[in-house]
One Martini backbone bead per residue (centre of mass of N, CA, C, O) as a GRO file, in nm:
protein
  313
    1UNK     BB    1  -1.494   2.039   6.922
    2UNK     BB    2  -1.316   1.786   6.844
    3UNK     BB    3  -1.075   1.639   6.644
    4UNK     BB    4  -1.027   1.325   6.544
    5UNK     BB    5  -0.700   1.383   6.576
    6UNK     BB    6  -0.701   1.515   6.839
    7UNK     BB    7  -0.862   1.248   6.990
    8UNK     BB    8  -0.615   1.052   6.912
    9UNK     BB    9  -0.399   1.191   7.094
   10UNK     BB   10  -0.498   1.187   7.370
   11UNK     BB   11  -0.525   0.856   7.359
   12UNK     BB   12  -0.228   0.814   7.330
   13UNK     BB   13  -0.163   0.954   7.617
   14UNK     BB   14  -0.333   0.760   7.774
   15UNK     BB   15  -0.201   0.477   7.706
   16UNK     BB   16   0.101   0.581   7.830
   17UNK     BB   17  -0.016   0.611   8.105
   18UNK     BB   18  -0.093   0.270   8.114
   19UNK     BB   19   0.141   0.123   7.945
   20UNK     BB   20   0.133   0.111   7.661
   21UNK     BB   21   0.218   0.014   7.359
   22UNK     BB   22   0.239   0.102   7.041
   23UNK     BB   23   0.067  -0.152   6.936
   24UNK     BB   24  -0.143  -0.130   7.101
   25UNK     BB   25  -0.249   0.156   7.059
   26UNK     BB   26  -0.330   0.092   6.783
   27UNK     BB   27  -0.531  -0.133   6.784
   28UNK     BB   28  -0.740   0.032   6.947
   29UNK     BB   29  -0.774   0.269   6.737
   30UNK     BB   30  -0.872   0.095   6.517
   31UNK     BB   31  -1.136  -0.031   6.639
   32UNK     BB   32  -1.247   0.257   6.700
   33UNK     BB   33  -1.208   0.407   6.385
   34UNK     BB   34  -1.087   0.275   6.160
   35UNK     BB   35  -1.036   0.472   5.883
   36UNK     BB   36  -0.991   0.714   6.086
   37UNK     BB   37  -0.703   0.651   6.150
   38UNK     BB   38  -0.410   0.654   6.223
   39UNK     BB   39  -0.105   0.573   6.131
   40UNK     BB   40   0.143   0.394   6.255
   41UNK     BB   41   0.342   0.632   6.241
   42UNK     BB   42   0.196   0.825   6.377
   43UNK     BB   43   0.171   0.687   6.648
   44UNK     BB   44   0.479   0.642   6.716
   45UNK     BB   45   0.570   0.927   6.690
   46UNK     BB   46   0.377   1.056   6.929
   47UNK     BB   47   0.465   0.881   7.142
   48UNK     BB   48   0.750   0.960   7.151
   49UNK     BB   49   0.711   1.275   7.232
   50UNK     BB   50   0.565   1.194   7.477
   51UNK     BB   51   0.805   1.041   7.624
   52UNK     BB   52   0.993   1.316   7.567
   53UNK     BB   53   0.770   1.567   7.706
   54UNK     BB   54   0.545   1.626   7.548
   55UNK     BB   55   0.219   1.834   7.599
   56UNK     BB   56   0.099   1.881   7.328
   57UNK     BB   57  -0.132   1.788   7.127
   58UNK     BB   58  -0.153   2.017   6.898
   59UNK     BB   59   0.007   2.103   6.649
   60UNK     BB   60   0.209   2.314   6.533
   61UNK     BB   61   0.267   2.622   6.417
   62UNK     BB   62   0.292   2.733   6.115
   63UNK     BB   63   0.507   3.030   5.948
   64UNK     BB   64   0.646   2.994   5.678
   65UNK     BB   65   0.380   2.864   5.545
   66UNK     BB   66   0.118   2.706   5.404
   67UNK     BB   67  -0.060   2.411   5.401
   68UNK     BB   68  -0.120   2.518   5.134
   69UNK     BB   69  -0.098   2.636   4.766
   70UNK     BB   70  -0.416   2.570   4.704
   71UNK     BB   71  -0.550   2.822   4.616
   72UNK     BB   72  -0.724   3.083   4.438
   73UNK     BB   73  -0.499   3.279   4.386
   74UNK     BB   74  -0.326   3.055   4.264
   75UNK     BB   75  -0.514   2.972   4.039
   76UNK     BB   76  -0.535   3.195   3.899
   77UNK     BB   77  -0.264   3.280   3.845
   78UNK     BB   78  -0.151   3.015   3.666
   79UNK     BB   79  -0.403   3.048   3.427
   80UNK     BB   80  -0.284   3.333   3.352
   81UNK     BB   81  -0.017   3.267   3.274
   82UNK     BB   82  -0.015   3.008   3.092
   83UNK     BB   83  -0.216   3.176   2.849
   84UNK     BB   84   0.022   3.330   2.766
   85UNK     BB   85   0.251   3.078   2.824
   86UNK     BB   86   0.244   2.754   2.695
   87UNK     BB   87   0.541   2.676   2.677
   88UNK     BB   88   0.593   2.609   2.957
   89UNK     BB   89   0.697   2.486   3.215
   90UNK     BB   90   0.625   2.369   3.551
   91UNK     BB   91   0.909   2.466   3.658
   92UNK     BB   92   0.872   2.779   3.547
   93UNK     BB   93   0.599   2.836   3.715
   94UNK     BB   94   0.675   2.773   3.982
   95UNK     BB   95   0.896   2.989   4.013
   96UNK     BB   96   0.717   3.229   3.961
   97UNK     BB   97   0.492   3.177   4.197
   98UNK     BB   98   0.599   3.024   4.411
   99UNK     BB   99   0.579   2.707   4.390
  100UNK     BB  100   0.505   2.403   4.362
  101UNK     BB  101   0.498   2.164   4.130
  102UNK     BB  102   0.266   1.970   4.233
  103UNK     BB  103   0.068   2.187   4.233
  104UNK     BB  104   0.058   2.294   3.957
  105UNK     BB  105  -0.012   2.003   3.808
  106UNK     BB  106  -0.299   1.998   3.981
  107UNK     BB  107  -0.406   2.240   3.839
  108UNK     BB  108  -0.384   2.196   3.531
  109UNK     BB  109  -0.542   1.911   3.558
  110UNK     BB  110  -0.785   1.948   3.740
  111UNK     BB  111  -0.882   2.257   3.688
  112UNK     BB  112  -0.798   2.277   3.354
  113UNK     BB  113  -0.750   2.056   3.187
  114UNK     BB  114  -0.467   2.004   3.122
  115UNK     BB  115  -0.239   1.929   2.806
  116UNK     BB  116   0.018   1.806   2.628
  117UNK     BB  117   0.103   1.939   2.309
  118UNK     BB  118   0.229   1.857   2.032
  119UNK     BB  119   0.355   1.893   1.733
  120UNK     BB  120   0.308   1.869   1.400
  121UNK     BB  121   0.495   1.713   1.151
  122UNK     BB  122   0.541   1.830   0.843
  123UNK     BB  123   0.687   1.891   0.527
  124UNK     BB  124   0.442   2.107   0.443
  125UNK     BB  125   0.249   2.373   0.408
  126UNK     BB  126  -0.068   2.440   0.290
  127UNK     BB  127  -0.255   2.595   0.092
  128UNK     BB  128  -0.575   2.696   0.015
  129UNK     BB  129  -0.596   2.568  -0.231
  130UNK     BB  130  -0.487   2.281  -0.217
  131UNK     BB  131  -0.679   2.199   0.002
  132UNK     BB  132  -0.963   2.235  -0.195
  133UNK     BB  133  -0.853   2.019  -0.389
  134UNK     BB  134  -0.817   1.788  -0.175
  135UNK     BB  135  -1.150   1.792  -0.105
  136UNK     BB  136  -1.250   1.737  -0.389
  137UNK     BB  137  -1.105   1.487  -0.422
  138UNK     BB  138  -1.258   1.337  -0.216
  139UNK     BB  139  -1.524   1.360  -0.270
  140UNK     BB  140  -1.527   1.236  -0.586
  141UNK     BB  141  -1.443   0.956  -0.399
  142UNK     BB  142  -1.691   0.917  -0.272
  143UNK     BB  143  -1.873   0.925  -0.532
  144UNK     BB  144  -1.778   0.690  -0.689
  145UNK     BB  145  -1.842   0.484  -0.464
  146UNK     BB  146  -2.139   0.534  -0.431
  147UNK     BB  147  -2.182   0.440  -0.791
  148UNK     BB  148  -1.904   0.235  -0.722
  149UNK     BB  149  -1.816  -0.063  -0.539
  150UNK     BB  150  -1.544  -0.112  -0.723
  151UNK     BB  151  -1.336   0.131  -0.731
  152UNK     BB  152  -1.109   0.041  -0.525
  153UNK     BB  153  -0.986  -0.156  -0.772
  154UNK     BB  154  -0.846   0.100  -0.928
  155UNK     BB  155  -0.680   0.192  -0.683
  156UNK     BB  156  -0.335   0.335  -0.646
  157UNK     BB  157  -0.086   0.334  -0.434
  158UNK     BB  158   0.206   0.493  -0.296
  159UNK     BB  159   0.548   0.425  -0.179
  160UNK     BB  160   0.824   0.477   0.084
  161UNK     BB  161   1.129   0.278   0.159
  162UNK     BB  162   1.367   0.154   0.373
  163UNK     BB  163   1.653  -0.042   0.351
  164UNK     BB  164   1.876  -0.299   0.460
  165UNK     BB  165   2.151  -0.403   0.270
  166UNK     BB  166   2.066  -0.778   0.356
  167UNK     BB  167   2.094  -1.070   0.452
  168UNK     BB  168   1.987  -1.293   0.691
  169UNK     BB  169   2.114  -1.543   0.906
  170UNK     BB  170   2.112  -1.852   1.040
  171UNK     BB  171   2.110  -2.173   1.129
  172UNK     BB  172   1.946  -2.325   0.929
  173UNK     BB  173   2.136  -2.238   0.675
  174UNK     BB  174   2.384  -2.437   0.825
  175UNK     BB  175   2.236  -2.710   0.809
  176UNK     BB  176   2.351  -3.064   0.898
  177UNK     BB  177   2.436  -3.371   0.846
  178UNK     BB  178   2.529  -3.620   1.081
  179UNK     BB  179   2.745  -3.827   1.236
  180UNK     BB  180   2.880  -3.963   1.537
  181UNK     BB  181   3.224  -3.919   1.335
  182UNK     BB  182   3.214  -3.656   1.293
  183UNK     BB  183   3.286  -3.347   1.259
  184UNK     BB  184   3.291  -3.052   1.379
  185UNK     BB  185   3.106  -2.742   1.328
  186UNK     BB  186   3.164  -2.479   1.246
  187UNK     BB  187   3.167  -2.134   1.315
  188UNK     BB  188   2.952  -1.863   1.289
  189UNK     BB  189   2.894  -1.539   1.188
  190UNK     BB  190   2.685  -1.298   1.245
  191UNK     BB  191   2.510  -1.071   1.070
  192UNK     BB  192   2.505  -0.738   1.018
  193UNK     BB  193   2.450  -0.483   0.946
  194UNK     BB  194   2.410  -0.250   0.700
  195UNK     BB  195   2.513   0.052   0.616
  196UNK     BB  196   2.345   0.018   0.377
  197UNK     BB  197   2.063   0.181   0.207
  198UNK     BB  198   1.758   0.093   0.045
  199UNK     BB  199   1.519   0.211  -0.176
  200UNK     BB  200   1.150   0.197  -0.229
  201UNK     BB  201   0.899   0.158  -0.475
  202UNK     BB  202   0.562   0.103  -0.420
  203UNK     BB  203   0.259  -0.062  -0.538
  204UNK     BB  204  -0.081  -0.066  -0.443
  205UNK     BB  205  -0.379  -0.240  -0.392
  206UNK     BB  206  -0.652  -0.441  -0.288
  207UNK     BB  207  -0.448  -0.692  -0.324
  208UNK     BB  208  -0.180  -0.564  -0.295
  209UNK     BB  209   0.132  -0.572  -0.373
  210UNK     BB  210   0.283  -0.527  -0.700
  211UNK     BB  211   0.488  -0.287  -0.743
  212UNK     BB  212   0.848  -0.284  -0.756
  213UNK     BB  213   1.124  -0.018  -0.689
  214UNK     BB  214   1.448  -0.009  -0.709
  215UNK     BB  215   1.684   0.201  -0.614
  216UNK     BB  216   1.958   0.315  -0.689
  217UNK     BB  217   2.291   0.387  -0.627
  218UNK     BB  218   2.292   0.733  -0.655
  219UNK     BB  219   1.991   0.832  -0.687
  220UNK     BB  220   1.798   1.077  -0.792
  221UNK     BB  221   1.455   1.149  -0.672
  222UNK     BB  222   1.269   1.286  -0.942
  223UNK     BB  223   1.085   1.334  -1.208
  224UNK     BB  224   1.234   1.152  -1.412
  225UNK     BB  225   1.220   0.914  -1.263
  226UNK     BB  226   0.926   0.906  -1.203
  227UNK     BB  227   0.877   0.854  -1.472
  228UNK     BB  228   0.982   0.586  -1.509
  229UNK     BB  229   0.840   0.448  -1.285
  230UNK     BB  230   0.560   0.492  -1.436
  231UNK     BB  231   0.583   0.331  -1.681
  232UNK     BB  232   0.667   0.089  -1.541
  233UNK     BB  233   0.339   0.053  -1.445
  234UNK     BB  234   0.209   0.049  -1.689
  235UNK     BB  235   0.314  -0.190  -1.813
  236UNK     BB  236   0.210  -0.376  -1.557
  237UNK     BB  237  -0.090  -0.316  -1.592
  238UNK     BB  238  -0.104  -0.444  -1.898
  239UNK     BB  239  -0.045  -0.713  -1.823
  240UNK     BB  240  -0.254  -0.779  -1.606
  241UNK     BB  241  -0.490  -0.717  -1.764
  242UNK     BB  242  -0.426  -0.969  -1.977
  243UNK     BB  243  -0.424  -1.149  -1.774
  244UNK     BB  244  -0.724  -1.133  -1.666
  245UNK     BB  245  -0.876  -1.152  -1.931
  246UNK     BB  246  -0.780  -1.464  -1.970
  247UNK     BB  247  -0.914  -1.570  -1.720
  248UNK     BB  248  -1.213  -1.485  -1.815
  249UNK     BB  249  -1.223  -1.654  -2.079
  250UNK     BB  250  -1.187  -1.946  -1.935
  251UNK     BB  251  -1.416  -1.933  -1.751
  252UNK     BB  252  -1.632  -1.901  -1.979
  253UNK     BB  253  -1.544  -2.184  -2.120
  254UNK     BB  254  -1.620  -2.363  -1.860
  255UNK     BB  255  -1.883  -2.301  -1.824
  256UNK     BB  256  -1.993  -2.380  -2.140
  257UNK     BB  257  -1.923  -2.663  -2.101
  258UNK     BB  258  -2.082  -2.724  -1.846
  259UNK     BB  259  -2.348  -2.693  -1.962
  260UNK     BB  260  -2.347  -2.850  -2.206
  261UNK     BB  261  -2.286  -3.142  -2.077
  262UNK     BB  262  -2.557  -3.118  -1.918
  263UNK     BB  263  -2.754  -3.104  -2.140
  264UNK     BB  264  -2.664  -3.356  -2.294
  265UNK     BB  265  -2.745  -3.554  -2.037
  266UNK     BB  266  -3.069  -3.471  -2.023
  267UNK     BB  267  -3.194  -3.560  -2.325
  268UNK     BB  268  -3.060  -3.773  -2.454
  269UNK     BB  269  -2.854  -3.769  -2.647
  270UNK     BB  270  -2.571  -3.802  -2.866
  271UNK     BB  271  -2.404  -3.669  -2.664
  272UNK     BB  272  -2.152  -3.597  -2.437
  273UNK     BB  273  -2.056  -3.687  -2.100
  274UNK     BB  274  -1.856  -3.405  -2.082
  275UNK     BB  275  -1.700  -3.131  -2.045
  276UNK     BB  276  -1.645  -3.181  -2.334
  277UNK     BB  277  -1.745  -3.176  -2.635
  278UNK     BB  278  -1.703  -3.344  -2.900
  279UNK     BB  279  -1.760  -3.155  -3.130
  280UNK     BB  280  -1.586  -2.923  -3.004
  281UNK     BB  281  -1.322  -3.100  -3.010
  282UNK     BB  282  -1.300  -3.182  -3.309
  283UNK     BB  283  -1.340  -2.955  -3.444
  284UNK     BB  284  -1.072  -2.782  -3.336
  285UNK     BB  285  -0.863  -2.998  -3.404
  286UNK     BB  286  -0.956  -3.052  -3.740
  287UNK     BB  287  -0.810  -2.775  -3.821
  288UNK     BB  288  -0.506  -2.825  -3.743
  289UNK     BB  289  -0.556  -3.167  -3.745
  290UNK     BB  290  -0.612  -3.397  -3.975
  291UNK     BB  291  -0.738  -3.737  -3.911
  292UNK     BB  292  -0.860  -4.040  -3.940
  293UNK     BB  293  -0.911  -4.133  -3.649
  294UNK     BB  294  -1.070  -3.927  -3.543
  295UNK     BB  295  -1.320  -3.977  -3.713
  296UNK     BB  296  -1.364  -4.230  -3.591
  297UNK     BB  297  -1.420  -4.150  -3.325
  298UNK     BB  298  -1.648  -3.976  -3.363
  299UNK     BB  299  -1.842  -4.195  -3.479
  300UNK     BB  300  -1.831  -4.374  -3.229
  301UNK     BB  301  -1.954  -4.147  -3.019
  302UNK     BB  302  -2.235  -4.112  -3.178
  303UNK     BB  303  -2.314  -4.425  -3.155
  304UNK     BB  304  -2.364  -4.373  -2.844
  305UNK     BB  305  -2.547  -4.408  -2.594
  306UNK     BB  306  -2.733  -4.280  -2.338
  307UNK     BB  307  -2.483  -4.253  -2.055
  308UNK     BB  308  -2.241  -4.241  -2.163
  309UNK     BB  309  -1.863  -4.194  -2.093
  310UNK     BB  310  -1.575  -4.004  -2.253
  311UNK     BB  311  -1.231  -3.955  -2.187
  312UNK     BB  312  -1.074  -3.660  -2.278
  313UNK     BB  313  -0.699  -3.609  -2.328
   0.00000   0.00000   0.00000
């Protein structure tokens, strides 16, 4: 039984004897065979060969090399060779086994599911003791996070980065308002990157970057310099905690004043309905400087009936 391709070759030769053109022959084959039809190039090439006097319908036998290099023996040979020398390129493997590069690539990718993985470059390799220490530290951090959900608020990370030391200018930096008769503005050259790079050491927490330390030019970053950086970081943390304590105290005072102001207005007493109660305001004020006018104002405030409000500024 003839194969589909050989059968189409016979039909091409038959159409040639009927006087059909190459386009008409391709249309007839496409209508009969559908997706299995030969390509347009193959039909035209086959018709040309028949016109030149070729009588054989089947392709000529090739003796220089097999029709495909992807055989079972070559697949085993490539797999064994690559497992012994994993750093070789596809070109080197193809030259050693004497097959084409595309076949080697298909064997490695499809048959063995291999892919190229580059080595990961690290500053240095850790010893087993250092790895164990890091693992213990990570386990402690995870345990602290489980015990205290706000633990990450106390974690500060450090990073280093290089920056070009220049201030880039834009057109808006030199923008001027001109009148119709004003002279034309002079052109400005765009500033290029500086050759000098500055190193910065920054510390960040859960709220973002906090402390930044710029390394002076020519400074060697060693343990002595890092000691100074950490000392500056400690001072910055103290100031920051001090500011946080002050903010908390202010927030607590505001809440207390609001509560006292709300209680005084609800029970209908003589207390004033304001953000700060009159007694608290005058008590703190008269400690610093007692004046007759403040005393008289306090007496008037106490005589007001419930529901009135006095705004003290």
